[in-house]
GROMACS .gro file of C-alpha atoms in nm:
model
  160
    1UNK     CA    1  -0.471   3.846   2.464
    2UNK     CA    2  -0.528   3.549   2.608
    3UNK     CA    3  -0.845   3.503   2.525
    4UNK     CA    4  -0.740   3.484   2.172
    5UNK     CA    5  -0.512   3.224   2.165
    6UNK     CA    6  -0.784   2.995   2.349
    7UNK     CA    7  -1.030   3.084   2.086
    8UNK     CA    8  -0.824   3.015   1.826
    9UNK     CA    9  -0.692   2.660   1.961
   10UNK     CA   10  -1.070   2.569   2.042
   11UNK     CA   11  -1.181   2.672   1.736
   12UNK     CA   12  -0.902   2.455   1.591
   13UNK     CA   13  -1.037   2.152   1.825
   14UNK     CA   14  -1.391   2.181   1.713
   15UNK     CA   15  -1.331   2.174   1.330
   16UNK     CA   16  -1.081   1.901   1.329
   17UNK     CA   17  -0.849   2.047   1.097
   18UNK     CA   18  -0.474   1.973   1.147
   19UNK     CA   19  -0.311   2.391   1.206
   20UNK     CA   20  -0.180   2.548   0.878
   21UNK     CA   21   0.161   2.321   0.798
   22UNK     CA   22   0.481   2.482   0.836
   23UNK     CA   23   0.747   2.477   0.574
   24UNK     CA   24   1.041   2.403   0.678
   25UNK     CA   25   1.425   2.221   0.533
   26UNK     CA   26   1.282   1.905   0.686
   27UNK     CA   27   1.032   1.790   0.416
   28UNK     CA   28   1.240   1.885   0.165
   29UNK     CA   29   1.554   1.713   0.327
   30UNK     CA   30   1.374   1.385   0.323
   31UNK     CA   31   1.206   1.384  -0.013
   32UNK     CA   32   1.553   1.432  -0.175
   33UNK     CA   33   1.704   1.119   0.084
   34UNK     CA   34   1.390   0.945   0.024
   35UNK     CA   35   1.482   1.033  -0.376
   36UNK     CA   36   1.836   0.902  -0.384
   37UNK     CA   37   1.757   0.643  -0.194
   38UNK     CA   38   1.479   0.488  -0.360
   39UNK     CA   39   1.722   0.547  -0.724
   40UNK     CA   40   1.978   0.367  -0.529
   41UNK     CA   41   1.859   0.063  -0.404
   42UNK     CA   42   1.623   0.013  -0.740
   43UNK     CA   43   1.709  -0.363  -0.809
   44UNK     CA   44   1.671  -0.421  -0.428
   45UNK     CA   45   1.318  -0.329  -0.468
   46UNK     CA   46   1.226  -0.496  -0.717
   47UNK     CA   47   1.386  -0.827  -0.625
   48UNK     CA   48   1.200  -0.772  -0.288
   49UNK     CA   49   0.923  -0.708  -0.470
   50UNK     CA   50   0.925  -1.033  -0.699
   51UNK     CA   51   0.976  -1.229  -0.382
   52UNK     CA   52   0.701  -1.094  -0.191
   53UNK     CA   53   0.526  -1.182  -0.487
   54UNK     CA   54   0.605  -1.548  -0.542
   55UNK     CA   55   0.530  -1.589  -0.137
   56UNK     CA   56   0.192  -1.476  -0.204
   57UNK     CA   57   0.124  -1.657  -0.483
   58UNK     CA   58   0.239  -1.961  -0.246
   59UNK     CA   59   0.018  -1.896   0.015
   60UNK     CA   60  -0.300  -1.855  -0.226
   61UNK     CA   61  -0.191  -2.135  -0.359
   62UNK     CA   62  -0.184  -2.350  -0.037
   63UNK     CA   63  -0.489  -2.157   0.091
   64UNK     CA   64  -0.703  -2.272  -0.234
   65UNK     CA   65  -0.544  -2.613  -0.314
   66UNK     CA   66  -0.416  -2.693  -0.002
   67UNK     CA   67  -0.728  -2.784   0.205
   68UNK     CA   68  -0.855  -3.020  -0.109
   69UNK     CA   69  -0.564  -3.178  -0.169
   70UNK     CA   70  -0.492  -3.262   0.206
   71UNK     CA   71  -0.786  -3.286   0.362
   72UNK     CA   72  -1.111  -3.369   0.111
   73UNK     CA   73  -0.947  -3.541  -0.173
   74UNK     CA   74  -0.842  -3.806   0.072
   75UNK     CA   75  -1.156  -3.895   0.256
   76UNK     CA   76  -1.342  -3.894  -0.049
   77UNK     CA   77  -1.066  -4.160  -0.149
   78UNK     CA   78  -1.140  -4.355   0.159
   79UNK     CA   79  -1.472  -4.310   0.234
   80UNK     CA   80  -1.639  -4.377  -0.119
   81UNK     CA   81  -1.354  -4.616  -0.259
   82UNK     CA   82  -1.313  -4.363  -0.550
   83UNK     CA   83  -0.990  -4.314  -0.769
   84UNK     CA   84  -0.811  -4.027  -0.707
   85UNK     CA   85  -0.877  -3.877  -1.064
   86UNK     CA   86  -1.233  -3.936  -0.972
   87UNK     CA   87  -1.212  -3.757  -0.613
   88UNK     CA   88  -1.037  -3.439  -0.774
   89UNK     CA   89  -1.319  -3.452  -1.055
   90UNK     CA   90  -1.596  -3.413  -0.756
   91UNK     CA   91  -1.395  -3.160  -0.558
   92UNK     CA   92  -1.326  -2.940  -0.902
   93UNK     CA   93  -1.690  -2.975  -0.966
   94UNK     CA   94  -1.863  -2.899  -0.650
   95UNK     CA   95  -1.581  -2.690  -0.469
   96UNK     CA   96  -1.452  -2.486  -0.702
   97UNK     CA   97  -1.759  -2.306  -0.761
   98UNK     CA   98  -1.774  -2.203  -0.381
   99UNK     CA   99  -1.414  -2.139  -0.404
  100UNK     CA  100  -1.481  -1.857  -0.653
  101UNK     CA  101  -1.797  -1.700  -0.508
  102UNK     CA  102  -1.627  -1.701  -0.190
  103UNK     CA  103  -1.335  -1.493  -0.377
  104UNK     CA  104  -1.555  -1.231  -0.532
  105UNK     CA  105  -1.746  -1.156  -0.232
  106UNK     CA  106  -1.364  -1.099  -0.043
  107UNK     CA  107  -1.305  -0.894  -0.309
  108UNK     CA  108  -1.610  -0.673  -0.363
  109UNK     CA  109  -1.553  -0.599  -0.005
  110UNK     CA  110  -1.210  -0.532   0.020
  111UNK     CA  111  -1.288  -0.316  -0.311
  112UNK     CA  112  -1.567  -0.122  -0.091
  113UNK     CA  113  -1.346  -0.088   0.226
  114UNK     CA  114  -1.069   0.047   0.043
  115UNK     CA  115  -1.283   0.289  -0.160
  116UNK     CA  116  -1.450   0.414   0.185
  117UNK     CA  117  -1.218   0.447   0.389
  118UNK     CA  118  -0.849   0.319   0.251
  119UNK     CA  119  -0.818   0.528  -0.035
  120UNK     CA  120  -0.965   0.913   0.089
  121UNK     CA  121  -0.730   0.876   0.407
  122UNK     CA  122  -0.401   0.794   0.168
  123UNK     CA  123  -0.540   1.081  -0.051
  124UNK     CA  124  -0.565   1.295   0.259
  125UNK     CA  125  -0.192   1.226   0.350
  126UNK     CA  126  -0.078   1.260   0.011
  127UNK     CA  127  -0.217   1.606  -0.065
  128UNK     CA  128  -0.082   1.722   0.320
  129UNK     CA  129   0.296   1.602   0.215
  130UNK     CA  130   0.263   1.721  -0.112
  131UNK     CA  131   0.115   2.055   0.032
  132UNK     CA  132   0.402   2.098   0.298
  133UNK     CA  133   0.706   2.010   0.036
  134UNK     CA  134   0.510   2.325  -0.181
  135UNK     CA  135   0.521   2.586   0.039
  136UNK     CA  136   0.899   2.502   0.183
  137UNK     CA  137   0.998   2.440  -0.169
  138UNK     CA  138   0.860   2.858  -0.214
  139UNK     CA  139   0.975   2.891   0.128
  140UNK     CA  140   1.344   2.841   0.009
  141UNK     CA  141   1.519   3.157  -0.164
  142UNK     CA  142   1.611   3.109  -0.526
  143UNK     CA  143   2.021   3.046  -0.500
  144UNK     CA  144   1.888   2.753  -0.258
  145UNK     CA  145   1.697   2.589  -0.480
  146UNK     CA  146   1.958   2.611  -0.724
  147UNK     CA  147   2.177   2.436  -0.463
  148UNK     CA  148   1.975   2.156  -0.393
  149UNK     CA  149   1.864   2.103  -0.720
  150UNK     CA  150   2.233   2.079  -0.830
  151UNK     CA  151   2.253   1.826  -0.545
  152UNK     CA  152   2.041   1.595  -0.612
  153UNK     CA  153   2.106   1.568  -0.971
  154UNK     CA  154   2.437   1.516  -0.922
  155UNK     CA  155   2.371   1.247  -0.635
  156UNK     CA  156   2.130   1.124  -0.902
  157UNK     CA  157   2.376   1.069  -1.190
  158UNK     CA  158   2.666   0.962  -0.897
  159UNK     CA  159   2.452   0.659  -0.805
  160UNK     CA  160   2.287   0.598  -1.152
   0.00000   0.00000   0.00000
């Protein structure tokens, strides 16, 4: 008998497969917090949201305007006894081409990182949670599912 359970849990170690997921009250106790929560603190999120945003566009803009402004624009002031319109003109006209290349190289490989490797291990996780809330959701007997469907409804149209 033993020597079954050792096969079994070696054969599990050389395939790399994660065991057959239990169902259980768990997943389906924190999709329906996770529900009402989310509903709940809506307009939290999305003012956290439009902040995050505004702090990034900050930062890109101090990232890409920032050095020039500071640092170039400046010497080229000092250095060549230029105007300032005329020391912007040169940086727009030999920077800002290097600014953009540099930008859609960052991109294309963020783009080819994500697609490799980001994006099929979210997938993975995805289709795991989504497998595990299936079977406890057919794990549950019918009156049950009545129960916390009624729940969260109500909890649902409580908060709303």
């Amino acid at each position: 008998m033993s020597d079954v359970t050792e096969n079994s849990n070696s054969d599990i170690e050389t395939s790399g497969t994660d065991p057959r997921p239990e169902p259980s009250w768990k997943p389906l106790l924190w999709f329906g917090i996770g529900l009402v929560a989310v509903t709940a603190s809506a307009e939290l999120i999305f003012e956290l949201i439009l902040d995050i945003m505004e702090l990034l566009g900050d930062a890109i803009f101090i990232l890409v305007e920032g050095g020039e402004e500071i640092l170039i624009e400046d010497k080229l002031e000092d250095w060549f006894d230029l105007s300032p319109r005329h020391a912007e003109l040169i940086t727009a006209w030999t920077i800002t081409p290097l600014k953009i290349l540099l930008g859609i190289v960052t991109v294309r490989w963020l783009w080819r990182y994500s697609r490799t490797r980001l994006i099929p291990a979210l997938m993975r996780w995805i289709k795991k949670q989504l497998k595990i809330l299936r079977l406890s959701w057919s794990a549950l007997w019918w009156p049950w599912k009545g129960v916390v469907l009624s729940m969260l409804i109500g909890s649902l149209f409580v908060l709303i």
